[in-house]
PDB file of C-alpha atoms in Angstrom:
ATOM      1  CA  UNK D   7     -14.978  42.028  13.311  1.00 53.00           C
ATOM      2  CA  UNK D   8     -14.618  43.092   9.674  1.00 67.00           C
ATOM      3  CA  UNK D   9     -17.859  41.512   8.439  1.00 91.00           C
ATOM      4  CA  UNK D  10     -21.218  43.096   7.675  1.00 95.00           C
ATOM      5  CA  UNK D  11     -22.881  44.434  10.823  1.00 96.00           C
ATOM      6  CA  UNK D  12     -26.493  45.343  11.451  1.00 97.00           C
ATOM      7  CA  UNK D  13     -28.175  47.260  14.213  1.00 97.00           C
ATOM      8  CA  UNK D  14     -30.359  46.589  16.075  1.00 97.00           C
ATOM      9  CA  UNK D  15     -30.395  42.801  16.076  1.00 96.00           C
ATOM     10  CA  UNK D  16     -33.956  42.706  17.345  1.00 96.00           C
ATOM     11  CA  UNK D  17     -36.799  45.227  17.241  1.00 98.00           C
ATOM     12  CA  UNK D  18     -40.293  44.965  18.674  1.00 98.00           C
ATOM     13  CA  UNK D  19     -42.707  47.705  17.743  1.00 98.00           C
ATOM     14  CA  UNK D  20     -46.383  48.426  17.714  1.00 97.00           C
ATOM     15  CA  UNK D  21     -48.357  48.578  14.509  1.00 97.00           C
ATOM     16  CA  UNK D  22     -48.290  52.050  13.008  1.00 97.00           C
ATOM     17  CA  UNK D  23     -44.896  53.003  14.379  1.00 98.00           C
ATOM     18  CA  UNK D  24     -41.862  53.816  12.246  1.00 98.00           C
ATOM     19  CA  UNK D  25     -38.652  51.805  12.527  1.00 98.00           C
ATOM     20  CA  UNK D  26     -35.165  52.314  11.097  1.00 98.00           C
ATOM     21  CA  UNK D  27     -32.441  49.730  10.675  1.00 98.00           C
ATOM     22  CA  UNK D  28     -28.792  50.289   9.999  1.00 98.00           C
ATOM     23  CA  UNK D  29     -26.294  48.265   7.994  1.00 98.00           C
ATOM     24  CA  UNK D  30     -22.531  48.713   7.918  1.00 97.00           C
ATOM     25  CA  UNK D  31     -21.003  46.788   4.992  1.00 95.00           C
ATOM     26  CA  UNK D  32     -17.517  45.389   4.670  1.00 93.00           C
ATOM     27  CA  UNK D  33     -15.375  48.480   4.273  1.00 90.00           C
ATOM     28  CA  UNK D  34     -14.035  47.942   0.770  1.00 85.00           C
ATOM     29  CA  UNK D  35     -17.383  46.784  -0.652  1.00 90.00           C
ATOM     30  CA  UNK D  36     -19.207  49.310  -2.788  1.00 89.00           C
ATOM     31  CA  UNK D  37     -22.417  47.351  -3.323  1.00 90.00           C
ATOM     32  CA  UNK D  38     -24.979  46.969  -0.563  1.00 93.00           C
ATOM     33  CA  UNK D  39     -28.165  44.935  -0.626  1.00 93.00           C
ATOM     34  CA  UNK D  40     -31.268  44.615   1.514  1.00 96.00           C
ATOM     35  CA  UNK D  41     -33.290  41.416   1.742  1.00 95.00           C
ATOM     36  CA  UNK D  42     -36.290  40.318   3.744  1.00 95.00           C
ATOM     37  CA  UNK D  43     -36.647  36.798   5.075  1.00 94.00           C
ATOM     38  CA  UNK D  44     -39.708  35.202   6.630  1.00 90.00           C
ATOM     39  CA  UNK D  45     -39.685  31.991   8.627  1.00 83.00           C
ATOM     40  CA  UNK D  46     -38.884  28.931   6.561  1.00 81.00           C
ATOM     41  CA  UNK D  47     -38.230  30.893   3.405  1.00 87.00           C
ATOM     42  CA  UNK D  48     -35.167  32.086   1.589  1.00 89.00           C
ATOM     43  CA  UNK D  49     -34.262  35.763   1.605  1.00 92.00           C
ATOM     44  CA  UNK D  50     -36.152  37.964  -0.855  1.00 92.00           C
ATOM     45  CA  UNK D  51     -34.407  40.839  -2.589  1.00 91.00           C
ATOM     46  CA  UNK D  52     -35.627  44.322  -1.682  1.00 93.00           C
ATOM     47  CA  UNK D  53     -33.127  46.802  -3.071  1.00 93.00           C
ATOM     48  CA  UNK D  54     -29.478  47.477  -3.717  1.00 90.00           C
ATOM     49  CA  UNK D  55     -26.989  50.302  -3.898  1.00 92.00           C
ATOM     50  CA  UNK D  56     -23.814  50.844  -5.781  1.00 90.00           C
ATOM     51  CA  UNK D  57     -21.970  53.436  -3.750  1.00 91.00           C
ATOM     52  CA  UNK D  58     -24.673  55.973  -2.857  1.00 92.00           C
ATOM     53  CA  UNK D  59     -26.905  55.277  -5.848  1.00 92.00           C
ATOM     54  CA  UNK D  60     -29.980  53.091  -5.371  1.00 91.00           C
ATOM     55  CA  UNK D  61     -30.030  51.102  -8.600  1.00 87.00           C
ATOM     56  CA  UNK D  62     -32.873  48.628  -8.210  1.00 84.00           C
ATOM     57  CA  UNK D  63     -35.976  48.230  -6.088  1.00 86.00           C
ATOM     58  CA  UNK D  64     -38.156  45.182  -5.809  1.00 87.00           C
ATOM     59  CA  UNK D  65     -41.922  45.302  -6.112  1.00 83.00           C
ATOM     60  CA  UNK D  66     -41.850  44.061  -2.523  1.00 79.00           C
ATOM     61  CA  UNK D  67     -40.607  47.471  -1.466  1.00 83.00           C
ATOM     62  CA  UNK D  68     -43.849  49.370  -0.897  1.00 88.00           C
ATOM     63  CA  UNK D  69     -44.094  53.131  -0.493  1.00 92.00           C
ATOM     64  CA  UNK D  70     -43.780  52.659   3.269  1.00 95.00           C
ATOM     65  CA  UNK D  71     -40.229  51.416   2.811  1.00 96.00           C
ATOM     66  CA  UNK D  72     -37.285  53.673   2.070  1.00 95.00           C
ATOM     67  CA  UNK D  73     -33.594  52.958   1.958  1.00 96.00           C
ATOM     68  CA  UNK D  74     -30.680  55.336   1.836  1.00 96.00           C
ATOM     69  CA  UNK D  75     -26.941  55.170   1.596  1.00 96.00           C
ATOM     70  CA  UNK D  76     -25.987  58.826   1.751  1.00 91.00           C
ATOM     71  CA  UNK D  77     -22.200  58.576   1.750  1.00 88.00           C
ATOM     72  CA  UNK D  78     -21.805  55.274   0.015  1.00 86.00           C
ATOM     73  CA  UNK D  79     -20.841  53.537   3.245  1.00 92.00           C
ATOM     74  CA  UNK D  80     -23.539  52.554   5.778  1.00 96.00           C
ATOM     75  CA  UNK D  81     -27.173  52.244   4.790  1.00 97.00           C
ATOM     76  CA  UNK D  82     -30.480  52.669   6.562  1.00 98.00           C
ATOM     77  CA  UNK D  83     -33.796  50.980   5.856  1.00 97.00           C
ATOM     78  CA  UNK D  84     -36.861  52.732   7.228  1.00 97.00           C
ATOM     79  CA  UNK D  85     -40.348  51.274   7.450  1.00 97.00           C
ATOM     80  CA  UNK D  86     -43.113  53.765   8.079  1.00 97.00           C
ATOM     81  CA  UNK D  87     -46.496  52.937   9.588  1.00 97.00           C
ATOM     82  CA  UNK D  88     -45.468  49.342  10.265  1.00 97.00           C
ATOM     83  CA  UNK D  89     -47.938  46.532   9.725  1.00 96.00           C
ATOM     84  CA  UNK D  90     -47.972  43.062  11.233  1.00 96.00           C
ATOM     85  CA  UNK D  91     -47.051  41.660   7.821  1.00 95.00           C
ATOM     86  CA  UNK D  92     -43.749  43.527   8.036  1.00 96.00           C
ATOM     87  CA  UNK D  93     -42.596  41.135  10.747  1.00 97.00           C
ATOM     88  CA  UNK D  94     -39.545  39.381   9.297  1.00 96.00           C
ATOM     89  CA  UNK D  95     -35.788  39.195   9.370  1.00 96.00           C
ATOM     90  CA  UNK D  96     -34.196  42.059   7.429  1.00 97.00           C
ATOM     91  CA  UNK D  97     -30.845  41.117   6.034  1.00 97.00           C
ATOM     92  CA  UNK D  98     -28.129  43.293   4.615  1.00 97.00           C
ATOM     93  CA  UNK D  99     -25.371  42.056   2.342  1.00 94.00           C
ATOM     94  CA  UNK D 100     -22.424  43.658   0.643  1.00 93.00           C
ATOM     95  CA  UNK D 101     -20.116  42.841  -2.221  1.00 88.00           C
ATOM     96  CA  UNK D 102     -17.261  44.290  -4.200  1.00 83.00           C
ATOM     97  CA  UNK D 103     -18.352  45.427  -7.604  1.00 70.00           C
ATOM     98  CA  UNK D 104     -16.878  42.804  -9.845  1.00 60.00           C
ATOM     99  CA  UNK D 105     -18.561  40.483 -12.277  1.00 59.00           C
ATOM    100  CA  UNK D 106     -20.538  37.792 -10.453  1.00 53.00           C
ATOM    101  CA  UNK D 107     -19.193  38.834  -7.090  1.00 69.00           C
ATOM    102  CA  UNK D 108     -20.195  37.016  -3.894  1.00 81.00           C
ATOM    103  CA  UNK D 109     -22.537  38.733  -1.480  1.00 87.00           C
ATOM    104  CA  UNK D 110     -21.654  38.525   2.211  1.00 90.00           C
ATOM    105  CA  UNK D 111     -24.513  38.791   4.669  1.00 94.00           C
ATOM    106  CA  UNK D 112     -24.863  40.430   8.035  1.00 96.00           C
ATOM    107  CA  UNK D 113     -26.606  38.783  11.027  1.00 95.00           C
ATOM    108  CA  UNK D 114     -29.907  40.468  10.264  1.00 96.00           C
ATOM    109  CA  UNK D 115     -32.411  42.534  12.207  1.00 97.00           C
ATOM    110  CA  UNK D 116     -35.446  40.608  13.392  1.00 96.00           C
ATOM    111  CA  UNK D 117     -38.539  42.781  13.428  1.00 97.00           C
ATOM    112  CA  UNK D 118     -41.726  41.906  15.275  1.00 97.00           C
ATOM    113  CA  UNK D 119     -44.726  44.143  14.781  1.00 97.00           C
ATOM    114  CA  UNK D 120     -47.416  43.712  17.428  1.00 96.00           C
TER     115      UNK D 120
ATOM    116  CA  UNK F  29     -42.672  31.025 -13.589  1.00 36.00           C
ATOM    117  CA  UNK F  30     -38.964  31.241 -12.893  1.00 42.00           C
ATOM    118  CA  UNK F  31     -37.924  29.728  -9.614  1.00 47.00           C
ATOM    119  CA  UNK F  32     -35.168  28.115  -7.681  1.00 55.00           C
ATOM    120  CA  UNK F  33     -36.355  25.257  -5.520  1.00 51.00           C
ATOM    121  CA  UNK F  34     -35.257  22.313  -3.455  1.00 43.00           C
ATOM    122  CA  UNK F  35     -36.450  18.714  -3.731  1.00 47.00           C
ATOM    123  CA  UNK F  36     -36.342  17.966  -0.003  1.00 48.00           C
ATOM    124  CA  UNK F  37     -37.290  20.392   2.733  1.00 83.00           C
ATOM    125  CA  UNK F  38     -35.580  18.359   5.526  1.00 89.00           C
ATOM    126  CA  UNK F  39     -32.688  15.944   5.655  1.00 92.00           C
ATOM    127  CA  UNK F  40     -31.380  13.911   8.588  1.00 94.00           C
ATOM    128  CA  UNK F  41     -27.992  12.212   8.401  1.00 96.00           C
ATOM    129  CA  UNK F  42     -25.776  10.315  10.774  1.00 96.00           C
ATOM    130  CA  UNK F  43     -22.603  11.999  11.897  1.00 96.00           C
ATOM    131  CA  UNK F  44     -19.741  10.958   9.650  1.00 96.00           C
ATOM    132  CA  UNK F  45     -21.969  10.143   6.684  1.00 96.00           C
ATOM    133  CA  UNK F  46     -22.017  12.164   3.497  1.00 96.00           C
ATOM    134  CA  UNK F  47     -24.913  14.580   2.854  1.00 96.00           C
ATOM    135  CA  UNK F  48     -26.375  15.523  -0.468  1.00 96.00           C
ATOM    136  CA  UNK F  49     -28.698  18.489  -0.817  1.00 95.00           C
ATOM    137  CA  UNK F  50     -30.412  19.009  -4.144  1.00 92.00           C
ATOM    138  CA  UNK F  51     -31.740  22.053  -5.908  1.00 91.00           C
ATOM    139  CA  UNK F  52     -33.617  22.628  -9.153  1.00 89.00           C
ATOM    140  CA  UNK F  53     -33.750  25.806 -11.170  1.00 81.00           C
ATOM    141  CA  UNK F  54     -36.007  26.666 -14.046  1.00 73.00           C
ATOM    142  CA  UNK F  55     -34.246  29.465 -15.944  1.00 77.00           C
ATOM    143  CA  UNK F  56     -31.620  28.313 -18.424  1.00 80.00           C
ATOM    144  CA  UNK F  57     -30.249  31.880 -18.444  1.00 83.00           C
ATOM    145  CA  UNK F  58     -29.003  31.456 -14.864  1.00 85.00           C
ATOM    146  CA  UNK F  59     -25.247  31.415 -14.994  1.00 87.00           C
ATOM    147  CA  UNK F  60     -23.970  31.714 -11.435  1.00 88.00           C
ATOM    148  CA  UNK F  61     -25.035  29.606  -8.478  1.00 92.00           C
ATOM    149  CA  UNK F  62     -24.241  29.867  -4.807  1.00 92.00           C
ATOM    150  CA  UNK F  63     -24.839  27.699  -1.776  1.00 95.00           C
ATOM    151  CA  UNK F  64     -25.405  29.410   1.547  1.00 95.00           C
ATOM    152  CA  UNK F  65     -25.612  27.956   5.037  1.00 96.00           C
ATOM    153  CA  UNK F  66     -27.819  29.637   7.604  1.00 95.00           C
ATOM    154  CA  UNK F  67     -27.708  28.794  11.273  1.00 93.00           C
ATOM    155  CA  UNK F  68     -30.497  29.776  13.598  1.00 88.00           C
ATOM    156  CA  UNK F  69     -30.521  33.507  14.301  1.00 85.00           C
ATOM    157  CA  UNK F  70     -27.729  34.263  11.857  1.00 90.00           C
ATOM    158  CA  UNK F  71     -27.465  35.578   8.329  1.00 93.00           C
ATOM    159  CA  UNK F  72     -26.678  33.287   5.393  1.00 94.00           C
ATOM    160  CA  UNK F  73     -23.037  32.277   5.184  1.00 94.00           C
ATOM    161  CA  UNK F  74     -21.368  31.731   1.809  1.00 92.00           C
ATOM    162  CA  UNK F  75     -20.240  28.131   1.314  1.00 95.00           C
ATOM    163  CA  UNK F  76     -19.325  27.636  -2.298  1.00 95.00           C
ATOM    164  CA  UNK F  77     -20.223  28.914  -5.728  1.00 93.00           C
ATOM    165  CA  UNK F  78     -20.086  27.683  -9.282  1.00 93.00           C
ATOM    166  CA  UNK F  79     -20.351  29.316 -12.695  1.00 90.00           C
ATOM    167  CA  UNK F  80     -22.329  27.844 -15.538  1.00 91.00           C
ATOM    168  CA  UNK F  81     -19.173  27.045 -17.514  1.00 92.00           C
ATOM    169  CA  UNK F  82     -18.240  24.471 -14.853  1.00 95.00           C
ATOM    170  CA  UNK F  83     -19.942  21.252 -13.789  1.00 96.00           C
ATOM    171  CA  UNK F  84     -18.092  20.595 -10.547  1.00 97.00           C
ATOM    172  CA  UNK F  85     -16.268  22.587  -7.929  1.00 97.00           C
ATOM    173  CA  UNK F  86     -14.723  21.408  -4.714  1.00 97.00           C
ATOM    174  CA  UNK F  87     -14.063  23.154  -1.450  1.00 94.00           C
ATOM    175  CA  UNK F  88     -13.159  21.983   1.997  1.00 92.00           C
ATOM    176  CA  UNK F  89     -15.460  18.976   2.631  1.00 96.00           C
ATOM    177  CA  UNK F  90     -17.981  20.409   0.175  1.00 97.00           C
ATOM    178  CA  UNK F  91     -18.542  19.798  -3.499  1.00 98.00           C
ATOM    179  CA  UNK F  92     -21.054  21.498  -5.777  1.00 97.00           C
ATOM    180  CA  UNK F  93     -22.254  19.761  -8.914  1.00 97.00           C
ATOM    181  CA  UNK F  94     -24.085  21.524 -11.715  1.00 97.00           C
ATOM    182  CA  UNK F  95     -26.054  19.709 -14.383  1.00 95.00           C
ATOM    183  CA  UNK F  96     -27.253  22.288 -16.888  1.00 91.00           C
ATOM    184  CA  UNK F  97     -29.014  19.695 -19.004  1.00 92.00           C
ATOM    185  CA  UNK F  98     -31.593  19.017 -16.320  1.00 91.00           C
ATOM    186  CA  UNK F  99     -31.140  22.345 -14.491  1.00 90.00           C
ATOM    187  CA  UNK F 100     -30.019  20.684 -11.308  1.00 93.00           C
ATOM    188  CA  UNK F 101     -27.581  21.735  -8.613  1.00 94.00           C
ATOM    189  CA  UNK F 102     -26.371  19.721  -5.652  1.00 96.00           C
ATOM    190  CA  UNK F 103     -24.279  20.294  -2.571  1.00 97.00           C
ATOM    191  CA  UNK F 104     -22.319  17.362  -1.183  1.00 98.00           C
ATOM    192  CA  UNK F 105     -20.939  17.534   2.328  1.00 97.00           C
ATOM    193  CA  UNK F 106     -18.369  14.877   3.208  1.00 97.00           C
ATOM    194  CA  UNK F 107     -18.109  13.399   6.699  1.00 97.00           C
ATOM    195  CA  UNK F 108     -21.011  15.453   8.014  1.00 97.00           C
ATOM    196  CA  UNK F 109     -20.473  16.937  11.451  1.00 96.00           C
ATOM    197  CA  UNK F 110     -22.933  18.253  14.069  1.00 95.00           C
ATOM    198  CA  UNK F 111     -21.766  21.772  13.222  1.00 95.00           C
ATOM    199  CA  UNK F 112     -23.121  21.277   9.719  1.00 97.00           C
ATOM    200  CA  UNK F 113     -26.663  21.297  11.081  1.00 96.00           C
ATOM    201  CA  UNK F 114     -28.338  24.321   9.521  1.00 95.00           C
ATOM    202  CA  UNK F 115     -30.621  25.398   6.707  1.00 95.00           C
ATOM    203  CA  UNK F 116     -28.964  25.326   3.310  1.00 96.00           C
ATOM    204  CA  UNK F 117     -30.083  27.579   0.468  1.00 94.00           C
ATOM    205  CA  UNK F 118     -29.184  27.392  -3.156  1.00 93.00           C
ATOM    206  CA  UNK F 119     -29.275  30.690  -4.954  1.00 91.00           C
ATOM    207  CA  UNK F 120     -28.827  31.959  -8.460  1.00 89.00           C
ATOM    208  CA  UNK F 121     -28.077  35.106 -10.340  1.00 83.00           C
ATOM    209  CA  UNK F 122     -28.990  35.577 -13.937  1.00 75.00           C
ATOM    210  CA  UNK F 123     -27.296  37.125 -16.928  1.00 57.00           C
ATOM    211  CA  UNK F 124     -29.862  39.933 -16.971  1.00 58.00           C
ATOM    212  CA  UNK F 125     -29.236  40.837 -13.338  1.00 59.00           C
ATOM    213  CA  UNK F 126     -25.967  39.876 -11.717  1.00 54.00           C
ATOM    214  CA  UNK F 127     -26.947  41.897  -8.706  1.00 61.00           C
ATOM    215  CA  UNK F 128     -30.163  40.195  -7.664  1.00 74.00           C
ATOM    216  CA  UNK F 129     -29.706  36.860  -5.971  1.00 82.00           C
ATOM    217  CA  UNK F 130     -32.729  34.590  -6.106  1.00 85.00           C
ATOM    218  CA  UNK F 131     -32.898  32.136  -3.226  1.00 89.00           C
ATOM    219  CA  UNK F 132     -34.629  28.812  -3.067  1.00 83.00           C
ATOM    220  CA  UNK F 133     -36.814  27.881  -0.054  1.00 78.00           C
ATOM    221  CA  UNK F 134     -34.072  26.010   1.836  1.00 89.00           C
ATOM    222  CA  UNK F 135     -33.333  22.513   3.159  1.00 93.00           C
ATOM    223  CA  UNK F 136     -32.924  21.884   6.850  1.00 94.00           C
ATOM    224  CA  UNK F 137     -30.020  19.529   7.546  1.00 96.00           C
ATOM    225  CA  UNK F 138     -30.006  17.740  10.879  1.00 95.00           C
ATOM    226  CA  UNK F 139     -26.957  15.736  11.904  1.00 96.00           C
ATOM    227  CA  UNK F 140     -27.557  12.899  14.317  1.00 94.00           C
ATOM    228  CA  UNK F 141     -24.599  12.337  16.671  1.00 90.00           C
TER     229      UNK F 141
END
């Protein structure tokens, strides 16, 4: 499968715990995006990388959230001290850096904070 | 404020009929629009896109229409099949930020066999 992959697909955690998600983009894509999606809503932009540089962060990305893409390939999204309101689907997308390029999404990681 | 939204949250159609899903946007600076299909438990899947210098684009069984005068976007699905049942999102990117895709709330399409 040469599409965007995410791991894990599901995560259940207790409030206050830290969680980390991984995204592997399509290999030739140099842009990588993180979105959050709650039930019945469209995905909301969180942050994006061009290669290893994090170029934009949404106001939705609180201090408890951190994303990295150390080698410009895979990315991790960490949530510290999780809260019940963090329960959502976390989606990763990638694209090739051209004007108005299409973003291709992974299957997402569904997080449930108890 | 700026938003991308859908007129109908749910749509039920008979198998074989054509489906039309509508979307309104509020920012005239938006210049690139995308339709995504999302099945339960999966990430959004790209269907078709259109740039603001076009008013119509066709794909396989799908057509996107853009009316910039009234800031309206539609997705037409011909001969709707049960496999088309999903939530459909319109999305936009804007001239000031090609990288940030703004999604609408979604329309749930249900195909009746």
